[in-house]
Amino acid sequence: MILSFDYPPANRGIVVVWGMLASFPFGGMTWQVLHYLAGLRRLGFDVWYVEDTDSELLDPITFCWHTSEYSANVRYLAQYMDSIGLGDRWIFRPPGVRDATLGARDLMGLAKLYKEADAVINLCGYHPLRSEHDDIACLIYLQTDPMVDQIKVAENDAQKIEQLDAYNYLFTYGENLGAPDCLVPVDRYQWHPTRPPVCLDWWFTDSPPILDSALTTISNWEHWDNDILWQGEKYYWRKDREFRRFIDLPTKSLLPLELALEGINAQEEAEMINHGWRIVCARALSDPIAYRNYICASLGEFTVTKDQYVRPRTGWFSDRSVCYLAAGRPVITQETGFSKFLPTGKGLFAFNTMEDILAAVDAIESDYQGNCRAAREIASEYFAAEKVIGSLMERAGF
């Protein structure tokens, strides 16, 4: 895969992005990282991608966790860095290895890069800080999952406070944090709102959805345990609870509904199929091109959102849903408070109830092409990588 790139001179400074491209080598995570890298490079930054963590890796072939064998992960990383014209701008330090790196620079070269860098962006806050990072001039924390960090700070979690104290700027996908209707505490720190970026040209398609296509989404059914208690309430980090709230939707919808899922067992899958849902295996979409093709072949997206984003009204919005919008595919997604910041009602629909969903489905079915155009316009106006990342870097002083 070679994605379009036509980069200007890299004369705006050096920016390092820490992410999970090799550690979690599957479609959604890959696109997230590539959008940030290409967006920064299109803005004229000399962007480098680095993985410098001792966390375990997910094997891109077997999908098993391991720590000792990482050659397939490195090949995956190299392939996708090449695909965006940055094949000479990545460094990978194998987990547990402190005296060697792979990629464009050795360990001394990585230390030199940290000293030279104008900023390091910790995407998803995934990379823990170590003494080797003390020379970094500007650290930017980019929180893609709001609430857990904020709760830990409010509860005086010393480890989390020490971590966040080290950063010069904190950004979050929780655009509604600090608003009167948001339940997330925002003690101690200033959290700057941002949203997922997308390289629009990578998703443009003039092909219609395939025959017998549906409103779709790509998701884990259950997630690792990241539920959190706050002020006597438990906030859940999983999709299955939310999908079950609307389990009868296919019997009422004018359009078919399909879920590409990982982590659903046979009994649960049979239950969903019995209620009219189409279920396909999300693992087949771990390849980024298959992921993109699936989105582009869909009528649009119907999805639910984790309770942890919904009930507290975080204002969070999905980077996967942004890809649907960029492909000109309308999106129906659960309200988190994002409708305060994004236009809804055509191309993008926020819902709280079954009635909201059915009204959105009816609107899409009655004017499908108009909703496709509106979806693309929303992506262009509110999520274009150059705009989103440009705003982030400007607020960070660049």
C-alpha positions as CSV (number, residue, x, y, z in Angstrom):
1,M,0.0,0.0,0.0
2,I,1.3,3.4,-1.0
3,L,-0.8,6.3,0.3
4,S,-0.7,9.7,-1.4
5,F,1.8,12.2,0.0
6,D,3.2,15.4,-1.4
7,Y,5.0,17.0,1.5
8,P,6.3,20.6,1.8
9,P,9.8,21.3,3.0
10,A,10.3,20.1,6.6
11,N,11.4,23.5,8.1
12,R,9.0,23.9,11.1
13,G,11.0,21.9,13.6
14,I,11.4,18.3,14.7
15,V,8.4,16.5,16.2
16,V,8.6,12.9,17.6
17,V,5.4,10.9,17.9
18,W,5.2,8.0,20.4
19,G,2.5,5.5,19.5
20,M,1.4,1.9,19.2
21,L,1.8,1.1,15.5
22,A,4.1,-1.9,16.1
23,S,2.7,-2.8,19.5
24,F,-0.9,-3.0,18.4
25,P,-0.6,-3.8,14.6
26,F,-4.2,-3.7,13.5
27,G,-6.4,-1.5,11.3
28,G,-7.9,1.2,13.6
29,M,-4.7,1.8,15.6
30,T,-2.6,1.9,12.4
31,W,-4.8,4.6,10.8
32,Q,-4.8,6.6,14.0
33,V,-1.0,6.8,14.0
34,L,-0.6,7.4,10.2
35,H,-3.1,10.3,10.3
36,Y,-1.0,12.1,12.9
37,L,2.3,11.4,11.2
38,A,1.2,12.5,7.8
39,G,-0.7,15.4,9.2
40,L,2.4,16.8,11.0
41,R,4.5,16.2,7.9
42,R,2.0,18.0,5.7
43,L,2.3,21.0,8.0
44,G,6.0,21.1,7.4
45,F,7.3,19.4,10.5
46,D,10.2,17.0,10.4
47,V,8.2,14.1,12.0
48,W,9.7,11.0,13.5
49,Y,7.9,7.9,14.8
50,V,9.3,6.2,17.9
51,E,8.3,3.2,20.0
52,D,10.3,3.3,23.2
53,T,8.4,1.3,25.7
54,D,8.8,-2.0,27.5
55,S,5.1,-3.0,27.1
56,E,4.2,-6.3,25.5
57,L,3.6,-6.6,21.8
58,L,0.6,-8.1,20.0
59,D,1.7,-10.5,17.3
60,P,0.3,-9.3,13.9
61,I,0.0,-12.8,12.7
62,T,-1.2,-14.9,15.6
63,F,-2.7,-12.0,17.7
64,C,-1.1,-13.5,20.8
65,W,0.7,-11.4,23.4
66,H,4.5,-12.0,23.5
67,T,7.6,-10.2,24.5
68,S,10.5,-12.1,22.9
69,E,9.7,-12.3,19.2
70,Y,9.1,-9.0,17.5
71,S,10.3,-9.4,13.9
72,A,6.8,-9.4,12.5
73,N,5.9,-6.3,14.4
74,V,9.0,-4.5,13.0
75,R,8.2,-5.6,9.5
76,Y,4.7,-4.2,9.9
77,L,6.0,-0.9,11.3
78,A,8.5,-0.6,8.4
79,Q,5.8,-1.4,5.8
80,Y,3.4,1.3,6.9
81,M,6.0,3.9,7.5
82,D,7.2,3.3,3.9
83,S,3.6,3.6,2.7
84,I,3.4,7.3,3.8
85,G,6.9,8.2,2.6
86,L,8.5,8.2,6.0
87,G,10.5,4.9,5.8
88,D,13.6,6.7,7.0
89,R,11.9,8.3,10.0
90,W,11.2,5.5,12.5
91,I,13.0,4.0,15.5
92,F,11.9,0.9,17.5
93,R,13.4,-0.1,20.8
94,P,12.5,-3.8,21.5
95,P,10.8,-4.3,24.9
96,G,13.2,-5.1,27.6
97,V,16.2,-4.1,25.5
98,R,18.1,-1.1,26.8
99,D,21.2,-1.2,24.6
100,A,19.9,-1.4,21.0
101,T,17.3,0.0,18.6
102,L,16.0,-0.9,15.1
103,G,15.3,1.6,12.4
104,A,16.9,4.8,11.3
105,R,19.1,5.5,14.4
106,D,20.9,3.5,17.1
107,L,20.5,4.1,20.8
108,M,22.8,7.1,20.8
109,G,21.0,8.5,17.8
110,L,17.7,8.2,19.6
111,A,19.1,10.1,22.6
112,K,20.3,12.8,20.2
113,L,16.9,12.9,18.6
114,Y,15.2,13.5,21.9
115,K,17.6,16.4,22.6
116,E,17.1,17.9,19.1
117,A,13.3,17.5,19.1
118,D,11.1,20.6,19.5
119,A,8.3,18.4,20.9
120,V,7.4,14.8,21.6
121,I,3.7,13.8,21.4
122,N,2.7,10.9,23.5
123,L,-0.3,9.6,21.5
124,C,-2.8,7.8,23.8
125,G,-0.5,8.5,26.7
126,Y,0.8,5.0,26.1
127,H,4.6,5.6,26.7
128,P,5.8,5.8,30.3
129,L,8.4,8.4,30.9
130,R,11.9,7.4,31.9
131,S,15.1,9.2,32.9
132,E,16.3,8.9,29.3
133,H,13.5,11.4,28.4
134,D,14.6,14.1,30.7
135,D,16.2,16.1,27.9
136,I,13.0,16.5,25.9
137,A,12.2,20.2,25.5
138,C,8.4,19.9,25.2
139,L,6.3,17.0,26.2
140,I,2.7,16.8,24.9
141,Y,0.2,14.3,26.3
142,L,-2.5,13.3,23.9
143,Q,-5.4,11.6,25.8
144,T,-7.7,9.7,23.4
145,D,-9.7,8.1,26.2
146,P,-11.0,10.8,28.7
147,M,-12.1,10.2,32.3
148,V,-9.7,7.6,33.8
149,D,-6.8,10.0,34.1
150,Q,-9.0,12.8,35.5
151,I,-10.5,10.5,38.1
152,K,-7.1,9.3,39.3
153,V,-6.0,12.9,39.7
154,A,-9.2,13.8,41.6
155,E,-8.4,10.8,43.9
156,N,-4.9,12.1,44.4
157,D,-3.2,9.1,42.7
158,A,0.4,10.1,43.3
159,Q,1.7,8.0,40.3
160,K,-0.7,9.6,37.8
161,I,0.0,13.1,39.2
162,E,3.8,12.6,38.9
163,Q,3.3,11.4,35.3
164,L,1.1,14.3,34.2
165,D,3.3,16.9,36.0
166,A,6.1,16.1,33.6
167,Y,4.1,17.3,30.6
168,N,4.0,20.8,29.2
169,Y,0.6,20.4,27.5
170,L,-2.3,18.1,28.0
171,F,-4.8,17.5,25.2
172,T,-7.9,15.4,25.3
173,Y,-10.6,14.0,22.9
174,G,-13.0,14.9,25.7
175,E,-14.1,18.2,24.1
176,N,-16.8,18.8,26.8
177,L,-14.5,18.4,29.8
178,G,-14.9,21.4,32.2
179,A,-18.4,22.2,31.0
180,P,-21.2,22.5,33.5
181,D,-23.0,19.4,32.1
182,C,-19.9,17.2,32.2
183,L,-19.4,14.9,35.2
184,V,-15.6,14.4,34.7
185,P,-13.6,16.3,37.4
186,V,-10.9,18.6,35.9
187,D,-8.8,19.3,39.0
188,R,-5.2,20.5,38.9
189,Y,-4.6,20.6,35.1
190,Q,-5.7,22.5,32.1
191,W,-6.9,20.0,29.5
192,H,-7.0,21.4,25.9
193,P,-9.8,19.9,23.7
194,T,-8.9,18.3,20.4
195,R,-10.4,15.7,18.2
196,P,-9.3,12.8,15.9
197,P,-7.6,13.9,12.6
198,V,-8.0,12.3,9.3
199,C,-6.2,12.6,5.9
200,L,-9.2,13.2,3.7
201,D,-7.6,12.1,0.4
202,W,-6.8,8.6,1.8
203,W,-10.5,7.9,2.4
204,F,-12.2,9.6,-0.6
205,T,-14.1,7.1,-2.8
206,D,-16.5,7.7,-5.6
207,S,-17.6,4.0,-5.6
208,P,-21.1,3.3,-4.3
209,P,-21.6,0.9,-1.4
210,I,-21.6,-2.7,-2.4
211,L,-24.7,-4.7,-3.2
212,D,-26.6,-5.7,0.0
213,S,-24.4,-3.4,2.1
214,A,-25.5,-2.3,5.6
215,L,-24.9,0.2,8.3
216,T,-21.8,-1.3,9.9
217,T,-19.2,-0.7,12.6
218,I,-15.9,-2.4,13.7
219,S,-15.5,-3.0,17.4
220,N,-14.4,-5.2,20.3
221,W,-17.5,-6.7,22.0
222,E,-15.8,-6.7,25.4
223,H,-12.8,-4.8,26.5
224,W,-10.1,-5.4,29.1
225,D,-11.1,-4.3,32.6
226,N,-11.0,-0.6,32.7
227,D,-14.2,0.2,34.5
228,I,-13.9,3.0,37.1
229,L,-15.8,4.1,40.2
230,W,-16.5,7.7,40.8
231,Q,-18.7,9.2,43.5
232,G,-20.5,6.0,44.1
233,E,-21.2,5.3,40.4
234,K,-19.6,2.7,38.2
235,Y,-18.7,3.7,34.7
236,Y,-18.2,0.9,32.2
237,W,-15.6,0.4,29.5
238,R,-17.3,-2.0,27.1
239,K,-19.6,-2.0,24.1
240,D,-21.7,-5.1,24.7
241,R,-23.8,-3.4,27.4
242,E,-24.7,-0.6,25.1
243,F,-25.5,-2.8,22.1
244,R,-27.8,-4.9,24.2
245,R,-29.8,-1.8,25.1
246,F,-30.8,-1.6,21.4
247,I,-30.8,-5.3,20.6
248,D,-34.2,-5.1,18.8
249,L,-33.1,-2.4,16.4
250,P,-32.8,-4.6,13.3
251,T,-36.4,-5.6,13.6
252,K,-37.4,-1.9,13.3
253,S,-34.8,-0.4,11.0
254,L,-35.3,0.3,7.3
255,L,-31.7,-0.5,6.7
256,P,-29.7,-3.7,7.5
257,L,-27.2,-3.6,10.4
258,E,-23.9,-5.4,10.6
259,L,-21.3,-5.6,13.3
260,A,-17.7,-6.6,12.7
261,L,-16.8,-7.8,16.1
262,E,-13.8,-9.3,18.0
263,G,-14.3,-11.0,21.4
264,I,-17.9,-12.1,21.1
265,N,-18.6,-15.7,22.1
266,A,-20.7,-18.2,20.1
267,Q,-23.7,-17.9,22.5
268,E,-23.7,-14.1,22.4
269,E,-23.3,-14.1,18.6
270,A,-26.2,-16.4,18.2
271,E,-28.3,-14.1,20.4
272,M,-27.5,-11.1,18.2
273,I,-28.2,-12.9,15.0
274,N,-31.5,-14.1,16.4
275,H,-32.4,-10.4,16.8
276,G,-31.6,-9.6,13.2
277,W,-28.0,-8.4,13.4
278,R,-25.4,-9.5,10.9
279,I,-22.2,-10.5,12.6
280,V,-18.8,-10.8,10.9
281,C,-15.3,-11.4,12.3
282,A,-13.4,-8.2,12.9
283,R,-10.1,-10.1,12.9
284,A,-10.4,-10.2,9.1
285,L,-10.2,-6.4,9.1
286,S,-7.0,-6.2,11.2
287,D,-5.2,-5.4,7.9
288,P,-5.5,-1.6,7.4
289,I,-6.5,-1.9,3.7
290,A,-9.3,-4.4,4.5
291,Y,-10.4,-2.1,7.3
292,R,-10.6,0.8,4.9
293,N,-12.3,-1.2,2.2
294,Y,-14.9,-2.4,4.6
295,I,-15.8,1.1,5.7
296,C,-15.9,2.4,2.1
297,A,-18.2,-0.6,1.1
298,S,-20.7,0.2,3.9
299,L,-23.8,2.3,3.7
300,G,-22.6,4.2,6.7
301,E,-22.0,3.5,10.4
302,F,-24.3,2.7,13.3
303,T,-22.4,2.3,16.5
304,V,-22.8,2.6,20.3
305,T,-20.3,4.2,22.6
306,K,-18.8,3.1,25.9
307,D,-20.7,4.1,29.0
308,Q,-17.6,5.8,30.3
309,Y,-17.9,8.4,27.6
310,V,-21.7,8.7,27.4
311,R,-23.1,9.2,30.9
312,P,-20.4,11.7,32.0
313,R,-21.0,13.7,28.7
314,T,-17.3,13.8,27.8
315,G,-17.8,15.1,24.3
316,W,-15.6,12.3,23.0
317,F,-15.8,11.3,19.3
318,S,-14.4,8.2,17.6
319,D,-11.5,8.2,15.2
320,R,-13.2,5.2,13.4
321,S,-16.4,7.2,12.9
322,V,-14.2,10.0,11.5
323,C,-13.0,7.6,8.8
324,Y,-16.6,6.8,7.9
325,L,-17.3,10.5,7.5
326,A,-14.2,11.1,5.4
327,A,-15.3,8.2,3.1
328,G,-18.6,10.0,2.6
329,R,-20.5,7.5,4.8
330,P,-23.1,8.9,7.2
331,V,-22.7,8.1,10.9
332,I,-25.3,7.4,13.6
333,T,-23.5,7.3,17.0
334,Q,-24.4,7.5,20.7
335,E,-24.5,11.0,22.1
336,T,-21.6,12.0,24.4
337,G,-22.1,15.7,24.3
338,F,-20.2,16.0,20.9
339,S,-23.3,17.6,19.3
340,K,-22.4,20.8,21.1
341,F,-19.3,21.0,18.9
342,L,-20.2,19.2,15.7
343,P,-23.2,19.7,13.4
344,T,-25.8,16.9,13.5
345,G,-29.0,16.1,11.7
346,K,-27.5,15.3,8.3
347,G,-24.5,13.2,7.6
348,L,-23.9,12.8,11.3
349,F,-26.6,11.8,13.9
350,A,-26.4,11.7,17.7
351,F,-28.8,9.4,19.6
352,N,-29.9,8.7,23.1
353,T,-33.0,6.6,22.4
354,M,-34.3,4.0,20.0
355,E,-36.6,6.7,18.5
356,D,-33.5,8.8,17.8
357,I,-31.9,6.0,15.9
358,L,-35.0,5.2,13.8
359,A,-35.4,8.8,12.9
360,A,-31.7,8.9,11.8
361,V,-32.1,5.7,9.7
362,D,-35.2,7.1,8.1
363,A,-33.4,10.4,7.2
364,I,-30.5,8.5,5.7
365,E,-32.7,6.1,3.7
366,S,-34.8,9.0,2.3
367,D,-31.8,11.1,1.1
368,Y,-28.8,8.9,1.0
369,Q,-26.7,10.9,-1.4
370,G,-27.4,14.1,0.5
371,N,-26.3,12.5,3.7
372,C,-23.1,11.2,2.1
373,R,-22.2,14.6,0.9
374,A,-22.9,16.1,4.3
375,A,-20.7,13.4,6.0
376,R,-17.8,14.3,3.8
377,E,-18.3,18.0,4.4
378,I,-18.3,17.5,8.2
379,A,-15.0,15.5,7.9
380,S,-13.5,18.2,5.8
381,E,-14.5,21.1,8.0
382,Y,-14.0,19.6,11.5
383,F,-11.6,16.7,11.2
384,A,-9.1,17.4,8.4
385,A,-5.7,16.5,9.7
386,E,-4.1,19.8,8.7
387,K,-6.8,21.7,10.7
388,V,-6.9,19.5,13.8
389,I,-3.2,19.0,14.2
390,G,-2.4,22.6,13.1
391,S,-4.7,23.9,15.9
392,L,-3.1,21.5,18.4
393,M,0.5,22.6,17.5
394,E,-0.4,26.3,17.5
395,R,-1.8,26.0,21.0
396,A,1.4,24.2,22.1
397,G,3.4,27.2,20.8
398,F,4.4,26.0,17.3
